[in-house]
Amino acid sequence: MFRNQYDTDVTTWSPAGRLFQVEYAMEAVKQGSAAIGLRSKSHVVLACVNKSNSELSSHQKKIFKVDDHIGVAISGLTADGRVLSRYMRNECINYFYSYESQLPVGRLVVQLADKAQVCTQRSWKRPYGVGLLVGGLDESGAHLYYNCPSGNYFEYQAFAIGSRSQAAKTYLERKFETFMESSRENLIKDALFALRETLQGEKLTSSTCTIAVVGVGEAFHILDQETVQALINEFEIAGEEAPADEAAAPDQADDSESSATAADQVTPSDPDVAPMDM
Amino acid sequence: MTKQQANWSPYDNNGGTCVAIAGTDYCVIAADTRMSSGYNILTRDYSKIIQLVDTSVLASSGFQADVRALQKVLAAKHLQYQYQHNKQMSCPAMAQLLSNTLYYKRFFPYYAFNVLGGLDREGKGCVFTYDAVGSYERVGYSSQGSGSTLITPFLDNQLKSPGPLLLPARDAVTPLSESEAIDLVKTCFASATERDIYTGDKLEILILNASGTRVEYMELRKD
């Protein structure tokens, strides 16, 4: 990024009408490990890549349950994401206390966006360095939103954020028209395929990814490792091309064995990645 | 110049009675379903019991508006606990939380007389009994509310409570079986209903054990 004299604090405009600090915050989101969201009429699936610093450490938690009907996947400064998740959880709890009904997703993302905006207009603050994919259900159906550090939010049919998310977005752009009517299983399958695109050659196994689902009659929950591995094996996508349709390819038993060793592989850390962990 | 007196009270007493009995591997929590105000019956079918956690059930008599507010506060706090600790609260933990929540309003109390029943981390039955401002104690059985003065001496007799001053301190958890304890509770309420005008209509019983939670109902006298 270019160093210049208008980027010292967030309350300084550049002559071109830009707030560089906000744009730098959005860069932090792009450096984080990938997070993907897709939705149908009745379900929302969130998926993310598990990146850990070394083989010895655990990976960061990037998907958070906010309430039975809302979950969030983050990319960027995970500490900021954790703090915002706590805020969202409290908002849901307080809303339920007052109104004995669930906070509609659309309301929550507006509150979140307003909170982010405050940090773009105070000289003693900095923008949150995290992008949030908020997936949830309310009376008007299933929704997926993206909240960025600038304070903007958008609703999406499907979206991907973080490093190498463009590969996932390309896949999603090809298939998104089918998502609305998709079944829960196909939605998860598409999420796994999209996730695989971001891994770019690395084996997709249940230890390198996290999947979460929320839907009609299904509270938000993170799928456990066995379920995810079974889905990966079932969809035979550990190392194969994404089929145009649900073509039944012969089961490859080798995949499960080789994936056990591949699980130990970790992406070599990118020198451009900010030291704050993603 | 006489001192000015309040011409209204923020509290009302909606009556009713609650009982809980702890067994070696179960807990029985019961309350009547009559809600009254003065000499009037507001409804014959109002539950005073709420299951906060799989292993903790709260029964409260007194001012039901305060009881409902208290239940909501505890439910919200439990949700926060789950997010922080990644697990549900144990019954003794909930007991402490309830005590703290009550004392928080020491100078404008929840007009609620609580009995918390459940299973501890070992699966043994536990009962905690409270006053309106949070003073609490773990006991083997307890009764609160308008019928408590009629029920407590009967339970003392039937459950052969060891004297509280006895040493070594003895656990008052009853060796009775689950069905015997349920029958005992039904007997308590049948008797209390006879003489206490605020207790009656229907009895709601929650039974907690290792296999989960069960509900039973029994009709009581409606006069």
Coordinates of C-alpha atoms in Angstrom, one line a residue:
Chain A
M1 CA 0.0 0.0 0.0
F2 CA 1.1 3.5 -0.7
R3 CA 2.3 5.6 2.2
N4 CA 1.0 9.1 2.0
Q5 CA 0.2 12.1 4.2
Y6 CA -3.5 11.6 4.5
D7 CA -3.5 8.2 6.1
T8 CA -2.4 9.0 9.7
D9 CA -5.8 9.1 11.3
V10 CA -9.3 8.1 10.3
T11 CA -10.6 11.6 10.6
T12 CA -8.5 13.0 7.8
W13 CA -10.0 13.0 4.3
S14 CA -7.7 12.7 1.3
P15 CA -8.0 15.3 -1.5
A16 CA -9.6 12.6 -3.6
G17 CA -12.3 12.1 -1.0
R18 CA -11.1 8.9 0.6
L19 CA -10.5 7.8 4.1
F20 CA -7.4 5.8 3.9
Q21 CA -7.6 4.3 7.4
V22 CA -10.9 2.7 6.5
E23 CA -9.5 1.4 3.3
Y24 CA -6.5 0.0 5.1
A25 CA -8.9 -1.7 7.5
M26 CA -10.6 -3.4 4.5
E27 CA -7.2 -4.6 3.5
A28 CA -6.9 -6.4 6.8
V29 CA -10.0 -8.3 6.0
K30 CA -8.6 -9.4 2.6
Q31 CA -5.5 -10.8 4.4
G32 CA -7.5 -13.0 6.7
S33 CA -8.2 -16.6 5.9
A34 CA -11.2 -17.3 3.8
A35 CA -14.8 -17.3 5.0
I36 CA -17.7 -18.2 2.8
G37 CA -21.5 -17.9 3.1
L38 CA -24.4 -19.1 1.0
R39 CA -28.1 -19.1 1.5
S40 CA -31.2 -20.8 0.2
K41 CA -34.8 -20.0 1.0
S42 CA -34.7 -21.9 4.2
H43 CA -31.0 -22.3 5.2
V44 CA -27.8 -20.4 5.5
V45 CA -24.4 -22.2 5.4
L46 CA -21.2 -20.6 6.7
A47 CA -17.8 -22.1 6.0
C48 CA -14.3 -21.1 6.7
V49 CA -10.7 -22.2 6.4
N50 CA -8.9 -23.1 9.6
K51 CA -5.5 -21.6 9.5
S52 CA -3.1 -22.1 12.4
N53 CA 0.3 -20.5 12.9
S54 CA 2.2 -23.8 13.3
E55 CA 1.5 -27.5 13.6
L56 CA 1.8 -27.1 17.3
S57 CA -0.9 -24.6 17.8
S58 CA -4.7 -24.8 17.5
H59 CA -6.5 -22.8 14.9
Q60 CA -8.5 -19.6 15.6
K61 CA -12.2 -19.7 16.1
K62 CA -13.8 -17.9 13.2
I63 CA -17.4 -18.9 13.3
F64 CA -19.5 -17.8 16.3
K65 CA -23.0 -18.6 17.3
V66 CA -24.8 -15.4 18.1
D67 CA -28.2 -16.8 18.9
D68 CA -30.2 -19.9 17.9
H69 CA -31.2 -18.2 14.7
I70 CA -28.0 -16.2 13.9
G71 CA -24.4 -17.1 13.4
V72 CA -21.4 -15.2 12.1
A73 CA -18.2 -16.0 10.2
I74 CA -15.3 -13.6 10.4
S75 CA -12.2 -12.7 8.4
G76 CA -9.5 -10.3 9.5
L77 CA -8.4 -9.4 13.0
T78 CA -10.1 -12.2 14.9
A79 CA -9.8 -10.4 18.2
D80 CA -12.0 -7.6 16.8
G81 CA -14.3 -10.3 15.5
R82 CA -14.6 -11.8 19.0
V83 CA -15.5 -8.5 20.5
L84 CA -18.1 -7.8 17.9
S85 CA -19.6 -11.3 18.4
R86 CA -19.9 -10.6 22.1
Y87 CA -21.7 -7.4 21.2
M88 CA -24.1 -9.2 18.9
R89 CA -24.8 -11.9 21.5
N90 CA -25.7 -9.3 24.1
E91 CA -27.9 -7.4 21.6
C92 CA -29.8 -10.6 20.9
I93 CA -30.2 -11.5 24.6
N94 CA -31.4 -8.0 25.5
Y95 CA -33.9 -7.9 22.6
F96 CA -35.3 -11.3 23.7
Y97 CA -35.5 -10.0 27.3
S98 CA -37.6 -7.0 26.2
Y99 CA -39.7 -8.4 23.4
E100 CA -39.7 -12.2 24.0
S101 CA -39.0 -12.7 20.4
Q102 CA -35.9 -13.1 18.3
L103 CA -34.0 -10.1 17.0
P104 CA -34.5 -9.9 13.2
V105 CA -31.2 -10.3 11.4
G106 CA -31.7 -7.1 9.4
R107 CA -31.9 -5.1 12.6
L108 CA -28.8 -6.7 14.0
V109 CA -26.6 -5.9 11.0
V110 CA -27.8 -2.3 11.0
Q111 CA -26.8 -2.0 14.6
L112 CA -23.4 -3.6 13.8
A113 CA -22.9 -1.3 10.8
D114 CA -23.7 1.8 12.9
K115 CA -21.2 0.6 15.5
A116 CA -18.6 0.3 12.8
Q117 CA -19.3 3.7 11.4
V118 CA -18.6 5.3 14.8
C119 CA -15.1 4.1 14.6
T120 CA -14.6 5.8 11.3
Q121 CA -15.5 9.2 12.7
R122 CA -13.7 9.5 16.0
S123 CA -10.1 10.6 16.1
W124 CA -9.3 8.5 19.2
K125 CA -10.6 5.2 17.6
R126 CA -9.7 3.0 14.7
P127 CA -12.0 1.0 12.5
Y128 CA -12.6 -2.6 13.3
G129 CA -10.3 -4.8 11.2
V130 CA -12.7 -7.6 10.6
G131 CA -15.3 -8.5 8.0
L132 CA -18.4 -10.3 9.1
L133 CA -20.6 -12.7 7.2
V134 CA -23.8 -12.7 9.2
G135 CA -26.2 -15.6 8.4
G136 CA -29.5 -15.9 10.0
L137 CA -33.2 -16.6 9.9
D138 CA -36.2 -14.5 10.7
E139 CA -39.8 -14.1 9.8
S140 CA -38.9 -12.9 6.3
G141 CA -36.7 -15.9 5.6
A142 CA -33.1 -16.8 5.5
H143 CA -30.6 -14.0 5.1
L144 CA -26.8 -13.6 4.5
Y145 CA -25.2 -10.2 5.1
Y146 CA -21.7 -8.9 4.8
N147 CA -20.6 -6.2 7.3
C148 CA -17.3 -4.4 6.5
P149 CA -15.1 -2.1 8.5
S150 CA -16.4 0.9 6.6
G151 CA -19.8 0.6 8.2
N152 CA -21.4 -0.6 5.0
Y153 CA -23.5 -3.8 4.9
F154 CA -24.9 -5.7 2.0
E155 CA -27.2 -8.6 1.6
Y156 CA -26.0 -11.5 -0.5
Q157 CA -27.1 -14.7 -2.0
A158 CA -23.6 -16.0 -1.6
F159 CA -20.3 -14.3 -0.7
A160 CA -16.7 -15.0 0.1
I161 CA -14.2 -12.9 2.0
G162 CA -10.5 -13.2 3.0
S163 CA -7.5 -14.4 1.2
R164 CA -8.0 -16.2 -2.2
S165 CA -11.7 -15.6 -1.8
Q166 CA -11.9 -14.5 -5.5
A167 CA -11.5 -18.2 -6.4
A168 CA -14.5 -19.0 -4.3
K169 CA -16.5 -16.1 -5.6
T170 CA -15.9 -17.3 -9.2
Y171 CA -17.4 -20.7 -8.3
L172 CA -20.3 -19.1 -6.5
E173 CA -21.0 -16.7 -9.3
R174 CA -21.4 -19.7 -11.6
K175 CA -23.8 -21.5 -9.3
F176 CA -25.6 -18.9 -7.3
E177 CA -28.8 -18.9 -9.3
T178 CA -29.5 -22.5 -8.1
F179 CA -29.0 -21.7 -4.4
M180 CA -32.4 -20.3 -3.5
E181 CA -34.2 -23.5 -4.3
S182 CA -31.3 -25.7 -3.2
S183 CA -31.7 -28.4 -0.6
R184 CA -29.7 -28.2 2.7
E185 CA -27.3 -30.9 1.6
N186 CA -26.6 -29.3 -1.8
L187 CA -26.0 -26.0 -0.1
I188 CA -23.4 -27.5 2.2
K189 CA -21.9 -29.3 -0.8
D190 CA -21.6 -26.0 -2.7
A191 CA -20.0 -24.4 0.4
L192 CA -17.4 -27.2 0.5
F193 CA -16.6 -26.9 -3.2
A194 CA -16.3 -23.1 -2.9
L195 CA -14.0 -23.6 0.1
R196 CA -11.9 -26.0 -1.8
E197 CA -11.4 -23.4 -4.5
T198 CA -9.7 -21.1 -1.9
L199 CA -7.3 -23.9 -0.8
Q200 CA -5.9 -24.0 -4.3
G201 CA -4.4 -27.5 -4.4
E202 CA -4.3 -28.2 -0.6
K203 CA -6.4 -31.2 0.5
L204 CA -9.8 -30.4 1.8
T205 CA -10.3 -32.3 5.1
S206 CA -12.5 -31.7 8.1
S207 CA -9.4 -30.5 10.1
T208 CA -8.8 -27.6 7.6
C209 CA -12.3 -26.3 7.6
T210 CA -15.3 -25.4 9.8
I211 CA -18.9 -25.6 8.6
A212 CA -21.9 -24.2 10.3
V213 CA -25.6 -24.3 9.4
V214 CA -28.8 -22.5 10.4
G215 CA -32.2 -23.2 8.9
V216 CA -35.9 -23.5 9.4
G217 CA -36.4 -25.8 12.4
E218 CA -32.6 -26.0 12.8
A219 CA -30.8 -23.9 15.3
F220 CA -27.4 -22.5 14.4
H221 CA -24.7 -25.0 15.1
I222 CA -21.2 -25.9 13.9
L223 CA -21.0 -29.3 12.3
D224 CA -18.7 -31.7 14.1
Q225 CA -15.5 -33.0 12.5
E226 CA -16.9 -36.5 11.7
T227 CA -20.0 -35.1 10.0
V228 CA -17.9 -32.8 7.9
Q229 CA -15.4 -35.5 6.9
A230 CA -18.3 -37.8 6.0
L231 CA -19.7 -35.1 3.8
I232 CA -16.4 -34.5 2.1
N233 CA -15.9 -38.2 1.4
E234 CA -19.5 -38.4 0.2
F235 CA -19.0 -35.6 -2.2
E236 CA -15.7 -37.0 -3.2
I237 CA -14.2 -33.6 -3.4
A238 CA -11.0 -34.1 -1.4
G239 CA -8.9 -33.8 -4.6
E240 CA -11.3 -34.0 -7.5
E241 CA -12.9 -31.5 -9.9
A242 CA -16.3 -30.1 -9.0
P243 CA -18.9 -32.1 -11.0
A244 CA -21.3 -30.1 -13.2
D245 CA -24.1 -31.9 -11.4
E246 CA -24.4 -34.5 -8.7
A247 CA -22.7 -37.1 -10.9
A248 CA -22.0 -40.3 -9.0
A249 CA -18.2 -40.8 -9.3
P250 CA -16.8 -44.1 -8.0
D251 CA -15.8 -43.9 -4.3
Q252 CA -12.1 -43.3 -3.8
A253 CA -11.1 -45.0 -0.6
D254 CA -7.5 -43.7 -1.0
D255 CA -8.7 -40.2 -0.4
S256 CA -9.5 -40.7 3.3
E257 CA -6.0 -42.3 3.9
S258 CA -4.0 -39.6 2.1
S259 CA -6.1 -36.8 3.7
A260 CA -4.9 -37.9 7.1
T261 CA -1.3 -37.0 6.2
A262 CA -2.4 -33.9 4.3
A263 CA -4.1 -32.6 7.5
D264 CA -0.7 -31.9 8.9
Q265 CA 0.2 -29.5 6.1
V266 CA -0.2 -25.8 6.8
T267 CA 0.1 -23.0 4.3
P268 CA 3.5 -21.3 4.6
S269 CA 2.9 -17.9 6.1
D270 CA 2.6 -15.2 3.5
P271 CA 5.2 -12.4 4.2
D272 CA 2.6 -9.8 3.4
V273 CA 0.1 -11.1 6.0
A274 CA -0.1 -8.7 9.0
P275 CA 1.4 -10.1 12.2
M276 CA -2.0 -10.0 13.9
D277 CA -3.3 -13.5 13.5
M278 CA -6.1 -14.1 11.1
Chain B
M1 CA -48.6 16.7 61.1
T2 CA -48.7 13.0 60.6
K3 CA -46.2 11.2 58.4
Q4 CA -47.4 10.7 54.9
Q5 CA -48.2 7.1 54.1
A6 CA -48.0 5.4 50.7
N7 CA -51.3 5.2 49.0
W8 CA -50.3 2.3 46.8
S9 CA -47.8 -0.6 47.0
P10 CA -45.5 -1.8 44.2
Y11 CA -46.1 -5.3 45.4
D12 CA -49.0 -7.8 45.4
N13 CA -49.1 -11.4 46.7
N14 CA -50.5 -13.8 44.1
G15 CA -50.4 -16.7 46.6
G16 CA -49.6 -20.3 46.0
T17 CA -47.2 -22.9 47.4
C18 CA -44.0 -24.5 46.1
V19 CA -42.4 -27.7 47.3
A20 CA -39.2 -29.6 46.4
I21 CA -37.8 -32.9 47.6
A22 CA -34.3 -34.2 46.8
G23 CA -33.6 -38.0 46.4
T24 CA -30.5 -39.9 45.8
D25 CA -30.8 -39.8 42.0
Y26 CA -33.9 -37.6 41.4
C27 CA -35.5 -34.4 42.4
V28 CA -39.2 -33.6 42.6
I29 CA -40.3 -30.0 42.2
A30 CA -44.0 -29.1 42.6
A31 CA -46.2 -26.0 42.8
D32 CA -49.9 -25.4 42.6
T33 CA -51.3 -23.4 39.6
R34 CA -53.7 -21.0 41.3
M35 CA -52.9 -17.3 40.9
S36 CA -54.9 -15.0 43.3
S37 CA -55.1 -11.4 44.5
G38 CA -56.7 -10.8 47.8
Y39 CA -59.8 -12.9 47.9
N40 CA -60.1 -13.2 44.1
I41 CA -58.8 -15.8 41.8
L42 CA -57.1 -14.4 38.8
T43 CA -56.5 -17.7 37.1
R44 CA -56.6 -21.4 37.9
D45 CA -53.9 -22.4 35.4
Y46 CA -50.7 -20.4 35.8
S47 CA -47.3 -22.2 36.1
K48 CA -44.9 -21.0 38.8
I49 CA -42.2 -23.4 37.6
I50 CA -39.6 -22.8 35.0
Q51 CA -36.8 -25.2 33.9
L52 CA -33.8 -23.0 33.5
V53 CA -31.3 -25.8 32.7
D54 CA -31.7 -29.5 32.1
T55 CA -30.6 -30.0 35.7
S56 CA -32.1 -26.9 37.4
V57 CA -35.8 -26.1 38.0
L58 CA -37.0 -23.0 39.8
A59 CA -40.3 -22.8 41.5
S60 CA -41.3 -19.4 43.0
S61 CA -44.4 -18.2 44.9
G62 CA -45.1 -14.6 45.8
F63 CA -45.6 -11.7 43.4
Q64 CA -45.7 -13.3 40.0
A65 CA -44.7 -10.2 38.1
D66 CA -41.4 -10.1 40.0
V67 CA -41.2 -13.9 39.6
R68 CA -41.5 -13.6 35.8
A69 CA -38.9 -10.8 35.7
L70 CA -36.5 -12.9 37.9
Q71 CA -37.0 -15.9 35.6
K72 CA -36.1 -13.8 32.5
V73 CA -33.0 -12.3 34.2
L74 CA -31.8 -15.8 35.1
A75 CA -32.4 -17.2 31.6
A76 CA -30.5 -14.3 30.1
K77 CA -27.6 -14.7 32.5
H78 CA -27.5 -18.5 31.8
L79 CA -27.2 -17.8 28.1
Q80 CA -24.2 -15.5 28.7
Y81 CA -22.7 -18.2 30.9
Q82 CA -23.0 -20.7 28.1
Y83 CA -21.3 -18.4 25.6
Q84 CA -18.4 -17.8 28.1
H85 CA -17.9 -21.3 29.4
N86 CA -19.1 -23.5 26.6
K87 CA -21.2 -25.6 28.9
Q88 CA -24.5 -25.4 30.9
M89 CA -24.6 -24.2 34.5
S90 CA -24.6 -26.8 37.2
C91 CA -27.4 -26.6 39.8
P92 CA -25.1 -25.4 42.6
A93 CA -23.8 -22.7 40.3
M94 CA -27.4 -21.6 39.4
A95 CA -28.1 -21.6 43.1
Q96 CA -25.3 -19.1 43.7
L97 CA -26.4 -17.0 40.7
L98 CA -29.9 -16.8 42.0
S99 CA -28.7 -15.7 45.4
N100 CA -26.6 -13.0 43.9
T101 CA -29.4 -11.8 41.6
L102 CA -31.8 -11.5 44.6
Y103 CA -29.3 -9.6 46.7
Y104 CA -28.5 -7.3 43.9
K105 CA -32.0 -5.9 44.6
R106 CA -31.5 -5.8 48.3
F107 CA -33.1 -2.4 48.6
F108 CA -36.1 -3.0 46.3
P109 CA -36.4 -6.8 46.5
Y110 CA -38.0 -9.3 44.1
Y111 CA -41.1 -10.4 46.1
A112 CA -40.4 -14.0 45.3
F113 CA -40.1 -17.0 47.5
N114 CA -38.0 -19.5 45.7
V115 CA -37.2 -23.1 45.8
L116 CA -34.5 -24.3 43.3
G117 CA -34.4 -28.0 42.6
G118 CA -32.2 -30.2 40.4
L119 CA -29.4 -32.6 40.1
D120 CA -25.8 -31.8 41.1
R121 CA -22.8 -32.7 39.0
E122 CA -22.8 -36.2 40.5
G123 CA -26.4 -36.8 39.6
K124 CA -27.7 -36.6 43.2
G125 CA -30.8 -34.6 43.9
C126 CA -30.3 -31.1 45.4
V127 CA -32.8 -28.5 46.7
F128 CA -31.9 -25.0 47.6
T129 CA -34.3 -22.7 49.5
Y130 CA -34.3 -18.9 49.6
D131 CA -35.7 -15.9 51.2
A132 CA -36.6 -12.8 49.2
V133 CA -33.2 -11.2 49.4
G134 CA -31.0 -14.2 48.5
S135 CA -30.2 -15.9 51.8
Y136 CA -30.0 -19.6 50.8
E137 CA -29.1 -23.0 52.0
R138 CA -28.9 -26.5 50.4
V139 CA -31.4 -28.8 52.0
G140 CA -33.0 -32.2 51.4
Y141 CA -36.5 -30.7 51.0
S142 CA -38.3 -27.4 51.3
S143 CA -41.6 -25.6 51.0
Q144 CA -42.3 -21.9 50.3
G145 CA -45.4 -19.8 49.9
S146 CA -48.8 -19.5 51.5
G147 CA -49.1 -23.2 52.3
S148 CA -45.6 -23.7 53.6
T149 CA -46.5 -23.4 57.2
L150 CA -48.9 -26.3 56.7
I151 CA -46.5 -28.5 54.6
T152 CA -43.1 -28.0 56.3
P153 CA -43.9 -29.6 59.6
F154 CA -45.5 -32.5 57.8
L155 CA -42.4 -33.0 55.6
D156 CA -40.2 -32.8 58.7
N157 CA -42.2 -35.6 60.2
Q158 CA -42.3 -37.8 57.1
L159 CA -38.8 -37.3 55.9
K160 CA -37.3 -37.8 59.3
S161 CA -35.1 -34.8 59.1
P162 CA -32.0 -35.1 61.3
G163 CA -31.9 -32.2 63.8
P164 CA -30.1 -29.3 62.2
L165 CA -27.7 -29.1 65.3
L166 CA -26.7 -32.7 65.0
L167 CA -23.0 -33.4 64.5
P168 CA -21.6 -34.8 62.2
A169 CA -23.8 -32.8 59.9
R170 CA -26.2 -35.2 58.1
D171 CA -27.4 -35.0 54.6
A172 CA -31.2 -34.7 54.5
V173 CA -31.5 -36.2 51.1
T174 CA -34.3 -38.7 51.4
P175 CA -33.8 -42.4 50.7
L176 CA -37.4 -42.6 49.5
S177 CA -37.9 -43.9 45.9
E178 CA -39.1 -41.5 43.2
S179 CA -42.7 -42.7 43.2
E180 CA -42.9 -42.5 47.0
A181 CA -41.6 -39.0 46.9
I182 CA -44.2 -38.0 44.2
D183 CA -47.0 -39.5 46.3
L184 CA -45.8 -37.6 49.3
V185 CA -45.9 -34.4 47.4
K186 CA -49.4 -35.1 46.2
T187 CA -50.4 -35.7 49.8
C188 CA -48.8 -32.5 51.0
F189 CA -50.8 -30.4 48.5
A190 CA -54.0 -32.2 49.0
S191 CA -53.8 -31.3 52.7
A192 CA -52.6 -27.8 52.2
T193 CA -55.4 -27.2 49.7
E194 CA -57.9 -28.0 52.4
R195 CA -56.9 -25.3 54.8
D196 CA -55.1 -22.7 52.7
I197 CA -57.4 -20.6 50.6
Y198 CA -54.6 -19.5 48.2
T199 CA -53.6 -23.1 47.3
G200 CA -55.6 -25.3 45.0
D201 CA -57.0 -25.8 41.5
K202 CA -54.2 -28.0 40.0
L203 CA -50.8 -29.3 41.0
E204 CA -47.9 -29.3 38.6
I205 CA -45.0 -31.7 39.4
L206 CA -41.7 -31.8 37.6
I207 CA -39.5 -34.9 38.1
L208 CA -35.8 -34.6 37.2
N209 CA -33.6 -37.7 36.9
A210 CA -30.8 -39.1 34.8
S211 CA -33.2 -39.9 31.9
G212 CA -34.4 -36.3 31.8
T213 CA -37.5 -34.3 32.9
R214 CA -41.1 -35.5 33.3
V215 CA -44.2 -33.6 34.1
E216 CA -47.2 -34.8 36.0
Y217 CA -50.5 -33.0 36.9
M218 CA -53.0 -33.6 39.6
E219 CA -56.4 -31.9 40.1
L220 CA -56.8 -30.1 43.5
R221 CA -59.9 -28.7 45.1
K222 CA -61.2 -25.6 43.4
D223 CA -62.8 -23.9 46.4

